Short mmCIF file of C-alpha atoms and ligand atoms in Angstrom, two decimals:
data_model
loop_
_atom_site.label_atom_id
_atom_site.label_comp_id
_atom_site.label_asym_id
_atom_site.label_seq_id
_atom_site.Cartn_x
_atom_site.Cartn_y
_atom_site.Cartn_z
CA UNK A 1 0.00 0.00 0.00
CA UNK A 2 1.27 3.43 -0.90
CA UNK A 3 0.95 5.87 2.04
CA UNK A 4 0.92 9.66 1.65
CA UNK A 5 0.86 11.75 4.83
CA UNK A 6 -0.19 15.37 4.45
CA UNK A 7 -0.02 18.27 6.84
CA UNK A 8 -3.75 18.83 7.06
CA UNK A 9 -7.21 18.09 5.66
CA UNK A 10 -6.94 20.54 2.76
CA UNK A 11 -3.68 19.10 1.48
CA UNK A 12 -5.13 15.57 1.86
CA UNK A 13 -8.08 16.66 -0.29
CA UNK A 14 -5.78 18.31 -2.85
CA UNK A 15 -3.68 15.14 -3.21
CA UNK A 16 -6.86 13.06 -3.53
CA UNK A 17 -8.09 15.35 -6.27
CA UNK A 18 -4.80 14.91 -8.16
CA UNK A 19 -5.33 11.14 -8.11
CA UNK A 20 -8.95 11.34 -9.32
CA UNK A 21 -8.07 13.91 -11.98
CA UNK A 22 -5.32 11.64 -13.33
CA UNK A 23 -7.76 8.73 -13.69
CA UNK A 24 -10.26 10.90 -15.60
CA UNK A 25 -7.51 12.42 -17.77
CA UNK A 26 -6.54 8.90 -18.82
CA UNK A 27 -10.13 7.75 -19.33
CA UNK A 28 -12.83 10.43 -19.73
CA UNK A 29 -15.45 7.63 -19.56
CA UNK A 30 -14.13 6.22 -16.29
CA UNK A 31 -16.28 4.59 -13.60
CA UNK A 32 -15.75 6.37 -10.28
CA UNK A 33 -16.64 4.56 -7.06
CA UNK A 34 -17.66 7.19 -4.51
CA UNK A 35 -18.15 7.44 -0.75
CA UNK A 36 -20.25 9.73 1.41
CA UNK A 37 -19.34 11.08 4.86
CA UNK A 38 -17.35 14.14 5.84
CA UNK A 39 -13.92 12.87 4.72
CA UNK A 40 -14.33 13.24 0.92
CA UNK A 41 -16.07 16.64 1.05
CA UNK A 42 -12.84 18.56 0.29
CA UNK A 43 -12.21 16.30 -2.71
CA UNK A 44 -15.77 16.79 -3.96
CA UNK A 45 -15.48 20.56 -3.56
CA UNK A 46 -12.39 20.53 -5.77
CA UNK A 47 -14.10 18.35 -8.40
CA UNK A 48 -17.10 20.71 -8.41
CA UNK A 49 -15.02 23.90 -8.51
CA UNK A 50 -12.86 22.70 -11.38
CA UNK A 51 -15.80 21.45 -13.45
CA UNK A 52 -17.68 24.72 -12.76
CA UNK A 53 -14.70 26.67 -14.11
CA UNK A 54 -14.89 24.68 -17.34
CA UNK A 55 -12.14 22.22 -16.39
CA UNK A 56 -12.72 18.46 -16.38
CA UNK A 57 -15.98 17.28 -17.93
CA UNK A 58 -18.00 14.45 -16.39
CA UNK A 59 -20.32 14.03 -19.38
CA UNK A 60 -19.09 10.49 -20.03
CA UNK A 61 -18.29 9.56 -16.43
CA UNK A 62 -20.38 7.03 -14.52
CA UNK A 63 -20.40 6.76 -10.74
CA UNK A 64 -21.31 4.02 -8.29
CA UNK A 65 -21.79 4.72 -4.59
CA UNK A 66 -20.78 2.49 -1.74
CA UNK A 67 -23.88 2.47 0.36
CA UNK A 68 -27.28 3.86 1.37
CA UNK A 69 -29.38 3.79 4.53
CA UNK A 70 -32.35 1.44 4.46
CA UNK A 71 -35.62 3.35 4.38
CA UNK A 72 -34.16 6.64 3.12
CA UNK A 73 -34.41 8.03 -0.42
CA UNK A 74 -33.85 11.24 -2.36
CA UNK A 75 -36.69 12.99 -0.48
CA UNK A 76 -34.75 12.71 2.80
CA UNK A 77 -31.85 15.09 3.40
CA UNK A 78 -30.14 12.38 5.50
CA UNK A 79 -29.99 9.93 2.60
CA UNK A 80 -26.76 9.33 0.76
CA UNK A 81 -28.41 9.95 -2.62
CA UNK A 82 -29.37 13.43 -1.36
CA UNK A 83 -25.85 13.95 0.01
CA UNK A 84 -24.26 13.06 -3.33
CA UNK A 85 -26.52 15.38 -5.31
CA UNK A 86 -26.06 18.29 -2.94
CA UNK A 87 -22.31 17.93 -2.47
CA UNK A 88 -21.23 16.77 -5.90
CA UNK A 89 -23.56 15.75 -8.73
CA UNK A 90 -25.54 19.03 -8.84
CA UNK A 91 -22.26 20.87 -9.45
CA UNK A 92 -20.93 18.65 -12.24
CA UNK A 93 -21.99 18.25 -15.87
CA UNK A 94 -22.57 14.54 -15.13
CA UNK A 95 -25.75 12.95 -16.50
CA UNK A 96 -28.04 12.00 -13.58
CA UNK A 97 -28.76 8.65 -15.25
CA UNK A 98 -25.05 7.85 -15.01
CA UNK A 99 -24.98 8.10 -11.20
CA UNK A 100 -25.80 4.83 -9.44
CA UNK A 101 -26.60 4.19 -5.81
CA UNK A 102 -28.56 1.44 -4.10
CA UNK A 103 -32.21 2.28 -3.49
CA UNK A 104 -32.70 2.39 0.27
CA UNK A 105 -36.46 2.66 -0.19
CA UNK A 106 -36.81 -0.56 -2.17
CA UNK A 107 -39.62 -2.68 -0.76
CA UNK A 108 -37.54 -5.83 -1.08
CA UNK A 109 -34.06 -4.96 0.16
CA UNK A 110 -32.60 -8.37 -0.71
CA UNK A 111 -33.79 -8.03 -4.31
CA UNK A 112 -32.29 -4.54 -4.40
CA UNK A 113 -28.94 -5.95 -3.23
CA UNK A 114 -29.02 -8.51 -6.05
CA UNK A 115 -29.89 -5.80 -8.60
CA UNK A 116 -27.10 -3.49 -7.41
CA UNK A 117 -24.60 -6.33 -7.30
CA UNK A 118 -25.37 -7.28 -10.91
CA UNK A 119 -24.97 -3.64 -11.91
CA UNK A 120 -21.55 -3.48 -10.25
CA UNK A 121 -20.45 -6.64 -11.99
CA UNK A 122 -20.97 -4.88 -15.29
CA UNK A 123 -19.26 -1.66 -14.16
CA UNK A 124 -15.82 -2.19 -12.64
CA UNK A 125 -14.59 0.90 -10.83
CA UNK A 126 -11.52 2.54 -12.39
CA UNK A 127 -10.99 4.15 -9.01
CA UNK A 128 -12.81 3.60 -5.72
CA UNK A 129 -12.72 6.41 -3.15
CA UNK A 130 -13.11 5.27 0.46
CA UNK A 131 -13.27 6.78 3.93
CA UNK A 132 -12.71 4.66 7.03
CA UNK A 133 -14.83 4.27 10.15
CA UNK A 134 -13.24 4.65 13.58
CA UNK A 135 -13.86 0.88 14.02
CA UNK A 136 -12.05 0.06 10.76
CA UNK A 137 -15.15 -0.30 8.60
CA UNK A 138 -15.11 0.53 4.90
CA UNK A 139 -18.44 1.30 3.26
CA UNK A 140 -20.77 -0.23 5.89
CA UNK A 141 -18.76 -3.44 6.17
CA UNK A 142 -18.57 -3.66 9.92
CA UNK A 143 -15.98 -5.76 11.82
CA UNK A 144 -16.59 -9.46 11.17
CA UNK A 145 -17.85 -9.03 7.59
CA UNK A 146 -16.43 -11.78 5.35
CA UNK A 147 -13.85 -10.65 2.81
CA UNK A 148 -15.93 -12.57 0.23
CA UNK A 149 -19.04 -10.41 0.84
CA UNK A 150 -20.92 -8.82 -2.04
CA UNK A 151 -23.76 -6.24 -1.83
CA UNK A 152 -25.77 -6.95 1.32
CA UNK A 153 -28.05 -5.55 3.98
CA UNK A 154 -26.18 -4.74 7.16
CA UNK A 155 -27.12 -4.07 10.78
CA UNK A 156 -25.05 -1.02 11.66
CA UNK A 157 -22.66 -1.33 14.62
CA UNK A 158 -23.49 0.72 17.72
CA UNK A 159 -20.22 2.66 17.26
CA UNK A 160 -21.21 3.56 13.68
CA UNK A 161 -24.66 4.71 14.81
CA UNK A 162 -23.00 6.89 17.47
CA UNK A 163 -20.42 8.29 14.98
CA UNK A 164 -23.13 9.12 12.44
CA UNK A 165 -25.60 10.55 14.98
CA UNK A 166 -23.94 13.97 14.56
CA UNK A 167 -25.60 14.21 11.17
CA UNK A 168 -29.12 13.53 12.54
CA UNK A 169 -31.33 15.52 14.90
CA UNK A 170 -31.38 12.65 17.42
CA UNK A 171 -29.43 9.38 17.76
CA UNK A 172 -32.76 7.48 17.55
CA UNK A 173 -33.20 8.88 14.03
CA UNK A 174 -30.11 7.12 12.64
CA UNK A 175 -31.33 4.13 10.58
CA UNK A 176 -30.24 0.78 12.03
CA UNK A 177 -29.81 -0.90 8.65
CA UNK A 178 -28.12 -0.05 5.36
CA UNK A 179 -27.35 -1.54 1.97
CA UNK A 180 -23.64 -1.69 1.31
CA UNK A 181 -21.19 -2.87 -1.31
CA UNK A 182 -19.37 -5.88 0.08
CA UNK A 183 -15.62 -6.14 0.48
CA UNK A 184 -15.37 -8.20 -2.71
CA UNK A 185 -17.11 -5.44 -4.72
CA UNK A 186 -14.63 -2.90 -3.33
CA UNK A 187 -11.58 -5.09 -3.99
CA UNK A 188 -12.60 -5.44 -7.66
CA UNK A 189 -11.78 -1.77 -8.27
CA UNK A 190 -8.73 -1.25 -10.46
CA UNK A 191 -7.41 1.40 -8.08
CA UNK A 192 -8.36 2.26 -4.49
CA UNK A 193 -7.92 5.61 -2.78
CA UNK A 194 -8.62 5.62 0.94
CA UNK A 195 -8.71 8.91 2.81
CA UNK A 196 -8.53 9.57 6.54
CA UNK A 197 -8.20 12.65 8.68
CA UNK A 198 -8.36 13.43 12.37
CA UNK A 199 -7.08 11.76 15.53
CA UNK A 200 -10.22 9.62 15.93
CA UNK A 201 -9.12 7.66 12.83
CA UNK A 202 -5.55 6.96 14.04
CA UNK A 203 -6.26 3.50 15.46
CA UNK A 204 -8.24 2.40 12.39
CA UNK A 205 -5.48 3.69 10.08
CA UNK A 206 -2.93 1.69 12.07
CA UNK A 207 -5.02 -1.46 11.56
CA UNK A 208 -5.42 -0.64 7.88
CA UNK A 209 -1.71 -0.19 7.21
CA UNK A 210 0.17 -2.42 9.60
CA UNK A 211 -2.28 -4.59 11.48
CA UNK A 212 -2.98 -8.23 10.82
CA UNK A 213 -5.14 -8.84 7.72
CA UNK A 214 -8.29 -9.94 9.51
CA UNK A 215 -12.04 -9.72 9.09
CA UNK A 216 -12.09 -8.10 12.55
CA UNK A 217 -10.65 -4.98 10.83
CA UNK A 218 -12.42 -4.82 7.45
CA UNK A 219 -10.08 -2.14 6.03
CA UNK A 220 -7.09 -4.47 6.52
CA UNK A 221 -8.22 -6.38 3.41
CA UNK A 222 -6.86 -3.44 1.39
CA UNK A 223 -3.32 -4.64 2.17
CA UNK A 224 -4.07 -7.38 -0.38
CA UNK A 225 -5.03 -4.93 -3.16
CA UNK A 226 -2.37 -4.41 -5.85
CA UNK A 227 -3.02 -0.65 -6.29
CA UNK A 228 -4.18 0.98 -3.07
CA UNK A 229 -3.14 4.44 -1.88
CA UNK A 230 -3.86 5.85 1.59
CA UNK A 231 -3.81 9.63 1.87
CA UNK A 232 -4.14 10.84 5.45
CA UNK A 233 -3.34 13.87 7.55
CA UNK A 234 -0.77 13.85 10.37
CA UNK A 235 -3.37 13.29 13.09
CA UNK A 236 -4.76 10.17 11.41
CA UNK A 237 -1.19 8.95 10.79
CA UNK A 238 -0.18 9.30 14.46
CA UNK A 239 0.03 5.52 15.09
CA UNK A 240 1.74 4.35 11.88
C1 F6R B 301 -19.65 6.34 3.46
C2 F6R B 301 -19.06 5.13 4.01
C3 F6R B 301 -18.38 5.08 5.35
C4 F6R B 301 -17.53 6.31 5.66
C5 F6R B 301 -16.92 6.18 7.04
C6 F6R B 301 -16.17 7.44 7.43
O1 F6R B 301 -20.21 6.08 2.19
O2 F6R B 301 -19.14 4.15 3.36
O3 F6R B 301 -17.58 3.94 5.42
O4 F6R B 301 -16.54 6.45 4.69
O5 F6R B 301 -17.91 5.92 7.99
O6 F6R B 301 -17.09 8.49 7.56
P1 F6R B 301 -16.61 10.00 7.73
O7 F6R B 301 -15.93 10.37 6.47
O8 F6R B 301 -17.87 10.79 7.94
O9 F6R B 301 -15.69 10.02 8.91
#
C-alpha cells in the first residue's frame, strides 16, 4: 500500500483530487466509485469547482456509490443519494442517469442488493474512493464481515450509529440498517484511494496499514489490493 501523509485536511483533499483527476484524464469515460461522509467533502469541492470553471468534464463519467441507509431516499436530506446530489452531482456536468446508488427505499431490500450487485459486476470501478470508520469499517462493512461479501443488507454497529448521529437531529433517528457494497465489490476496483483525517481515525489507520489482515478490521483487506493508496493527515497517521 502506498501511504501519503499530508499536513492537514486541505492538502489531503488536494492530493486526492490529483489522483482522481489523473484517472479521468486517462479515461474520460471512467467509472468512479464514490463514498459519502465528511472525509471526501474537500475532494468533492475541488471536483465541483474545477468542473464549474470549465475544467474536467464528467459528461461520459459514470459513478457508483458504496452504500445507502435502508428506508431513506432522495426525499430525505439524511440519505446518501441526497448527500451526493447536494455535495457533488448538482455541481458537475454529469448525467443523472449515469450516477448509481442502491435504493434504500426498495420494498424488497434483498432483491435490491441482487440488482445493485449485478450492476456493479458490469461496471468495474476505475478508481474507488473510500473513507474509514473509527472501528475500521469501509463502506458499511462492519468488523466481522467476510472478505468474500458482495452487496448486502447490514445491521449497523453501535459505534457507527454513534459516529453518524452527529448528522441527525437525534441518535434514535439514525437508521439501524443499510445496503452496502461488500468487500469483494470494493476489492474489484482497479485502483483504491482511501482517505482519513483526524485523531479519531488513528487506530483504524494503524489497523489498515500495519495490522494483521483480519475480518475483525475490514479495512485491513486493502493490504491485499495491488493498487491501493492511503492519503491521510498527520493526526490520522499518528500511530503508523
Ligand atoms: C460512506 C461510508 C463510510 C464512511 C466512514 C467514514 O459512504 O461508506 O464507510 O466512509 O464511515 O465516515 P466519515 O468520512 O464521515 O468520517
